[in-house]
CSV table of C-alpha atoms in Angstrom, one decimal:
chain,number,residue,atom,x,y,z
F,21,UNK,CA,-22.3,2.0,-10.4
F,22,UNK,CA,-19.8,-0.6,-11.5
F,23,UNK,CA,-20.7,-4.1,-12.4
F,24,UNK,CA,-18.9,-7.0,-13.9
F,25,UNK,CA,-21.0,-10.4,-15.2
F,26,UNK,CA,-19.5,-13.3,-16.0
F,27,UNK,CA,-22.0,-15.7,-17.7
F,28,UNK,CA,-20.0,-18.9,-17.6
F,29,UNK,CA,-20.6,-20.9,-14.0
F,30,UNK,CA,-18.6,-23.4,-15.1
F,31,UNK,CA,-16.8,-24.8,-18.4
F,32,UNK,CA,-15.3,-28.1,-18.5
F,33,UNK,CA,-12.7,-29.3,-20.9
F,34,UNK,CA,-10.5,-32.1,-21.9
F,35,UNK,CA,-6.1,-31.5,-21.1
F,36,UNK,CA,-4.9,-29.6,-24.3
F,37,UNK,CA,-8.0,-28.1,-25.1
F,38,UNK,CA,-8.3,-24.0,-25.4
F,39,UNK,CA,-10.9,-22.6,-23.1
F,40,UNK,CA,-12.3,-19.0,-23.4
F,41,UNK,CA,-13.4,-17.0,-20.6
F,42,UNK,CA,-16.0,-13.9,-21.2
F,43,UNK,CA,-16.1,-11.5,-18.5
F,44,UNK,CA,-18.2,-8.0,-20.1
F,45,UNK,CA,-18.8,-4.9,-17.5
F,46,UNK,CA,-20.4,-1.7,-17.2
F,47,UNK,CA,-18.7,1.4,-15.7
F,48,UNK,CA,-19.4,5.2,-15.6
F,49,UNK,CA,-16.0,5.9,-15.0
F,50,UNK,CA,-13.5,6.9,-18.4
F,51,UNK,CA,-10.4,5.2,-16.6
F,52,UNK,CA,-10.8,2.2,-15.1
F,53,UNK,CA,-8.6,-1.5,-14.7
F,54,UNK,CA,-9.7,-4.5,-15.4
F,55,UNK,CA,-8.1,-7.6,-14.1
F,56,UNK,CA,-8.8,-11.3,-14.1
F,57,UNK,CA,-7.6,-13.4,-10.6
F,58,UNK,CA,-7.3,-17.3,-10.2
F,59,UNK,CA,-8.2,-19.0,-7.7
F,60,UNK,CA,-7.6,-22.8,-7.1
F,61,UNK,CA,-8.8,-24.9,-4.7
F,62,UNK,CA,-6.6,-23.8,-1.9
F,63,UNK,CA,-8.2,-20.8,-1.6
F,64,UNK,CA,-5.8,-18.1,-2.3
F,65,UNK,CA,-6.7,-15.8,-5.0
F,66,UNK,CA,-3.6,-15.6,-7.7
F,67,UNK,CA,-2.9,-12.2,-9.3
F,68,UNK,CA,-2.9,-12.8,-13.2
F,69,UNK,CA,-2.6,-9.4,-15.9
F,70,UNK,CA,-4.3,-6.2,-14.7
F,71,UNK,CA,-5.1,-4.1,-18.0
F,72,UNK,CA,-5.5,0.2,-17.7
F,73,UNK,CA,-8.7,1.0,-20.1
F,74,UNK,CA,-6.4,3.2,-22.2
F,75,UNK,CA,-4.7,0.0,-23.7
F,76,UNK,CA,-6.4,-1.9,-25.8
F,77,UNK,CA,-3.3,-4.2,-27.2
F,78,UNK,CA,-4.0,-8.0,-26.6
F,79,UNK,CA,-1.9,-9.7,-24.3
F,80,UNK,CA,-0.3,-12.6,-24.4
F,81,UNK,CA,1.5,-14.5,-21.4
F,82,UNK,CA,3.0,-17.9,-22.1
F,83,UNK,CA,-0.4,-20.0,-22.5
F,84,UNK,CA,-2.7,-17.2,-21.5
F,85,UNK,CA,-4.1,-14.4,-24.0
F,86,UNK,CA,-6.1,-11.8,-23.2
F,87,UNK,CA,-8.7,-10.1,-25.5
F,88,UNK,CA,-10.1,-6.2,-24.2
F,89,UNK,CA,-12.5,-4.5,-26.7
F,90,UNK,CA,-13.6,-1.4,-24.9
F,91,UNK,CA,-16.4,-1.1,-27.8
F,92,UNK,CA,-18.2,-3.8,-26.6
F,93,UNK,CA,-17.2,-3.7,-22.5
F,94,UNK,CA,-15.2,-6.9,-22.7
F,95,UNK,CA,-12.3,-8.5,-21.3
F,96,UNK,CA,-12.0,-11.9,-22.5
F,97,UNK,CA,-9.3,-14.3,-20.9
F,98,UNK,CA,-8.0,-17.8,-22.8
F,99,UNK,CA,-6.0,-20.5,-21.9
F,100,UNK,CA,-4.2,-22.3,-24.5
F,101,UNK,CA,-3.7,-25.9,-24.7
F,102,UNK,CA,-5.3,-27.0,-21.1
F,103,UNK,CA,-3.4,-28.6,-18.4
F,104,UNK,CA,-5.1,-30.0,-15.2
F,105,UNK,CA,-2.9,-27.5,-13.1
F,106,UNK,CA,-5.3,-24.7,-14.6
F,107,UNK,CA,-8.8,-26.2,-12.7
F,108,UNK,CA,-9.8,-23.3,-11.1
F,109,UNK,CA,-12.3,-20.4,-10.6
F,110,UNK,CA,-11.2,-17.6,-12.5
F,111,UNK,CA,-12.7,-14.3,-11.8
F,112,UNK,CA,-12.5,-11.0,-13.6
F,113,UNK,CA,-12.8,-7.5,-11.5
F,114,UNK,CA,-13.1,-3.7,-12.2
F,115,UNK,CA,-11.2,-0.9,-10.6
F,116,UNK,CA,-11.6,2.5,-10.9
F,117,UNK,CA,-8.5,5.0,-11.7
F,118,UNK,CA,-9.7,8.0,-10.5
F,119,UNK,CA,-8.6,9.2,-7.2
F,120,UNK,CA,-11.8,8.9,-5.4
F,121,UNK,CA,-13.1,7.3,-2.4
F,122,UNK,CA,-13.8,4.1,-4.7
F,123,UNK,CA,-9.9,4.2,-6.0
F,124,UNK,CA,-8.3,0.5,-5.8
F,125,UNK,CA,-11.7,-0.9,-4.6
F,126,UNK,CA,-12.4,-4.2,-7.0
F,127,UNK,CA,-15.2,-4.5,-8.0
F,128,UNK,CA,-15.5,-8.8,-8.8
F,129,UNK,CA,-17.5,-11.0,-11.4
F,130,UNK,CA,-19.1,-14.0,-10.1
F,131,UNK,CA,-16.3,-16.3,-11.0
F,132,UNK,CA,-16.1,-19.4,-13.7
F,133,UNK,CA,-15.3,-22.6,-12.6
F,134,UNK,CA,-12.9,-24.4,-15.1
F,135,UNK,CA,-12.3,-27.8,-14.7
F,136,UNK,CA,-10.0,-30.0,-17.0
F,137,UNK,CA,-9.7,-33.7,-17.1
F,138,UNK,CA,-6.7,-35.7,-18.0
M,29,UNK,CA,8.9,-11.9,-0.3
M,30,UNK,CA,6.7,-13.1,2.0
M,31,UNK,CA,3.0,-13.0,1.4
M,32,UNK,CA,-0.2,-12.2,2.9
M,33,UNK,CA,-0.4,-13.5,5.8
M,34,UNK,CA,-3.8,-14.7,7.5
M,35,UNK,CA,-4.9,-16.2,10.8
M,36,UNK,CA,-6.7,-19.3,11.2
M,37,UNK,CA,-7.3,-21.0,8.3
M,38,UNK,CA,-10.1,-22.5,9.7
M,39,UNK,CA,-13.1,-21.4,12.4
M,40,UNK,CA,-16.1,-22.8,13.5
M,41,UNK,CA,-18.1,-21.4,16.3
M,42,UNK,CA,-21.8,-21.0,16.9
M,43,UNK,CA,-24.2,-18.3,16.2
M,44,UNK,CA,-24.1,-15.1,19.1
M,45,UNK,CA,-20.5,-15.8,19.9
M,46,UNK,CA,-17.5,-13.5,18.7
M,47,UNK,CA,-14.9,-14.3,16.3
M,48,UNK,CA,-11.7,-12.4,15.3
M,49,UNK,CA,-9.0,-12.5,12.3
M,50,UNK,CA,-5.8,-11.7,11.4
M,51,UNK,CA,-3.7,-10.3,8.7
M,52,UNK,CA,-0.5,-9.3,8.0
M,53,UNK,CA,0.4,-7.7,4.7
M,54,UNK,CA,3.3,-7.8,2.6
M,55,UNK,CA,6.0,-5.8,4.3
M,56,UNK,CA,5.7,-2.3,2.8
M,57,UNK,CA,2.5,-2.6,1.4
M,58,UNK,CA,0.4,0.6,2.5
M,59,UNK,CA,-2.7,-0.5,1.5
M,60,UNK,CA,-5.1,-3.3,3.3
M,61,UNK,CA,-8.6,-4.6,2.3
M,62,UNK,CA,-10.6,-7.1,3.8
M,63,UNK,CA,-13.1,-9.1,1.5
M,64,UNK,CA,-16.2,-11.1,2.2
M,65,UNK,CA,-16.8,-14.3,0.1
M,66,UNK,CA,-19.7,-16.1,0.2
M,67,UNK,CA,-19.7,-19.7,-1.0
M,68,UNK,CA,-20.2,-19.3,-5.4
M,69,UNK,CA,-20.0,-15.7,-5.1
M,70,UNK,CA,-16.9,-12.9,-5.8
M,71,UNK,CA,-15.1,-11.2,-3.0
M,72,UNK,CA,-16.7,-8.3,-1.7
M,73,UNK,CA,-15.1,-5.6,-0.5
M,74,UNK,CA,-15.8,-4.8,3.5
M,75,UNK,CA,-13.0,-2.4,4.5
M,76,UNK,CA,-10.3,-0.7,2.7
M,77,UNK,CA,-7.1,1.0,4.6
M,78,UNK,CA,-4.3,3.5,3.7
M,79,UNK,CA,-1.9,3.0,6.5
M,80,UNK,CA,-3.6,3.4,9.5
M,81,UNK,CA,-6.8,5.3,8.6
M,82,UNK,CA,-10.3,3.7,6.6
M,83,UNK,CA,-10.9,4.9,3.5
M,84,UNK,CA,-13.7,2.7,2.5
M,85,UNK,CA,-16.3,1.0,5.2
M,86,UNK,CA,-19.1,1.4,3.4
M,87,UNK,CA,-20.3,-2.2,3.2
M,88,UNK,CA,-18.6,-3.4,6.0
M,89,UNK,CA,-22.3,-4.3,8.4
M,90,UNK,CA,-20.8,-1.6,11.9
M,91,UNK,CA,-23.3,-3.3,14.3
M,92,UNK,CA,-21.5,-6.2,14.0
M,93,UNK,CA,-18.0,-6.4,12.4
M,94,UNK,CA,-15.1,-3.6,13.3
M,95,UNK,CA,-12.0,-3.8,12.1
M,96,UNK,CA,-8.4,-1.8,13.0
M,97,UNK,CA,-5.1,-1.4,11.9
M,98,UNK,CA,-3.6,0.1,14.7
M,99,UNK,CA,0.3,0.6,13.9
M,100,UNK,CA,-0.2,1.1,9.6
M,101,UNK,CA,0.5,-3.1,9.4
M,102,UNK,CA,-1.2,-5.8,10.9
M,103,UNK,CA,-5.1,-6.2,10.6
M,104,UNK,CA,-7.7,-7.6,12.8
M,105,UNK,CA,-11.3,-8.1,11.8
M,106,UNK,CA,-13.7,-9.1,14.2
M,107,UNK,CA,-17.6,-10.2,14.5
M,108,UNK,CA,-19.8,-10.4,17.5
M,109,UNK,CA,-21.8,-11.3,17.4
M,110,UNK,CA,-22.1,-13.7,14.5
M,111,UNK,CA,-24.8,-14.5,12.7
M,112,UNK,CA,-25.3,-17.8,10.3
M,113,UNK,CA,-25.1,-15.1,7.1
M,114,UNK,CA,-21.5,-14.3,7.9
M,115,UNK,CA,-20.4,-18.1,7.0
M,116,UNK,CA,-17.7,-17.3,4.1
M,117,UNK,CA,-14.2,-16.9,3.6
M,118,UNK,CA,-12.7,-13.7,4.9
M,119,UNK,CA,-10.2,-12.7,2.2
M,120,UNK,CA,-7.4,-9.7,3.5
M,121,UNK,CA,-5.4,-8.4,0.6
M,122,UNK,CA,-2.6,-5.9,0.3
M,123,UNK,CA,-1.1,-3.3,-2.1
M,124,UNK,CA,1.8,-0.8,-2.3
M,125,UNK,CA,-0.2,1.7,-2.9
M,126,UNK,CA,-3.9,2.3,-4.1
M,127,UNK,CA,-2.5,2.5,-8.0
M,128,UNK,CA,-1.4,-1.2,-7.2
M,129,UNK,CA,-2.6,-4.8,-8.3
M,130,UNK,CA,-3.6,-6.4,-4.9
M,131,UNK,CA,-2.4,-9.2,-3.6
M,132,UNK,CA,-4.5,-11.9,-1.5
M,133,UNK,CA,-4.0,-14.1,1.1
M,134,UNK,CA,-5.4,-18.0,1.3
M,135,UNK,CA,-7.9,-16.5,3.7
M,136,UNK,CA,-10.1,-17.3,6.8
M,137,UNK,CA,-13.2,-19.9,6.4
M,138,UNK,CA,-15.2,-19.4,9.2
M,139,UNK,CA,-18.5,-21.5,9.7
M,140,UNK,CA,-21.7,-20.6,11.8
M,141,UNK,CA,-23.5,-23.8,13.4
């Protein structure tokens, strides 16, 4: 069974603060993506970085950085230097690689609400 | 390109009566899930298709909710009747193929009085 905890409900920062996101999961499967969404208050869940569990190079993206350590089950998600434009939920999901009946189903955290003020 | 597309934005109806949704994917995208999201919660996936057949149904509740997509594009998910648990925001998503990130529509918030 797959599972993905995010233990965050909410974290609120201050504009030009970093804010770190922890998102940890539990698979059986040997391949597997992870991937983290956003979704603001409009509703529409925004694609972000979707990482295969054979790479574990960090990833950077403009103000967003991404951590994976398969050791330890985690793919942690930060976002440098805050802006208000990044209040959101922000949720991180599992997907398995293999071509099963499960393949492409994501599998979602619970979401953490991040909310900067000016 | 145009995105997902979903229809309405909004519904409100009351509990026994029948509701239905709709969702066109991104033009070329083979692949079209349907996600339940309950107010604090993640999506949940209800119904997963590969053109025109299901692949995954398996937490998608049959006595109540069907869903088809009849030509391999548009969607329609329906409820009837509804109950006050199925208040949440219907999510449809589309990829190229299973291999591909997914890509989501604003979605459907539907209330039960």
């Amino acid at each position: 069974a797959q599972k993905v905890t995010q233990a965050q409900t909410e974290i609120s920062v201050v504009e030009k603060e970093d804010v770190t996101l922890d998102c940890v999961y539990e698979t059986r499967d040997t391949t597997y993506y992870l991937f983290w969404y956003k979704q603001p208050p409009s509703g529409e869940l925004v694609f972000l970085i979707r990482r295969n569990s054979f790479d574990e190079q960090n990833e950077i993206s403009g103000r967003y950085s991404w951590n994976f350590q398969k050791s330890t089950s985690s793919f942690n998600f930060t976002i440098t230097a805050s802006q208000v434009v990044d209040s959101a939920v922000y949720f991180c999901a599992l997907s398995p690689k293999v071509r099963t009946d499960s393949w492409g189903k994501l599998q979602f955290g619970a979401g953490t609400q991040v909310v900067v003020t000016p | 390109e145009a995105g997902v597309a979903q229809s309405p934005r909004y519904k409100i109806i009351e509990k026994r009566q029948s509701v239905a949704f709709w969702c066109n994917p991104i033009s070329g995208h083979a692949t079209l899930y349907w996600y339940q999201q309950i107010l604090g919660q993640g999506p949940k996936l209800l119904i997963q298709f590969q053109n025109n057949g299901v692949v995954d149904d398996s937490q998608l509740p049959k006595d109540r909710f069907s869903a088809e997509r009849l030509k391999g594009v548009d969607s329609t998910l329906k409820i009837q009747p509804a109950k006050l648990v199925d208040s949440a925001v219907y999510l449809c998503a589309s990829s190229f193929d299973r291999d591909q990130p997914q890509h989501f529509g604003d979605g459907t918030r539907l209330s039960i009085l």
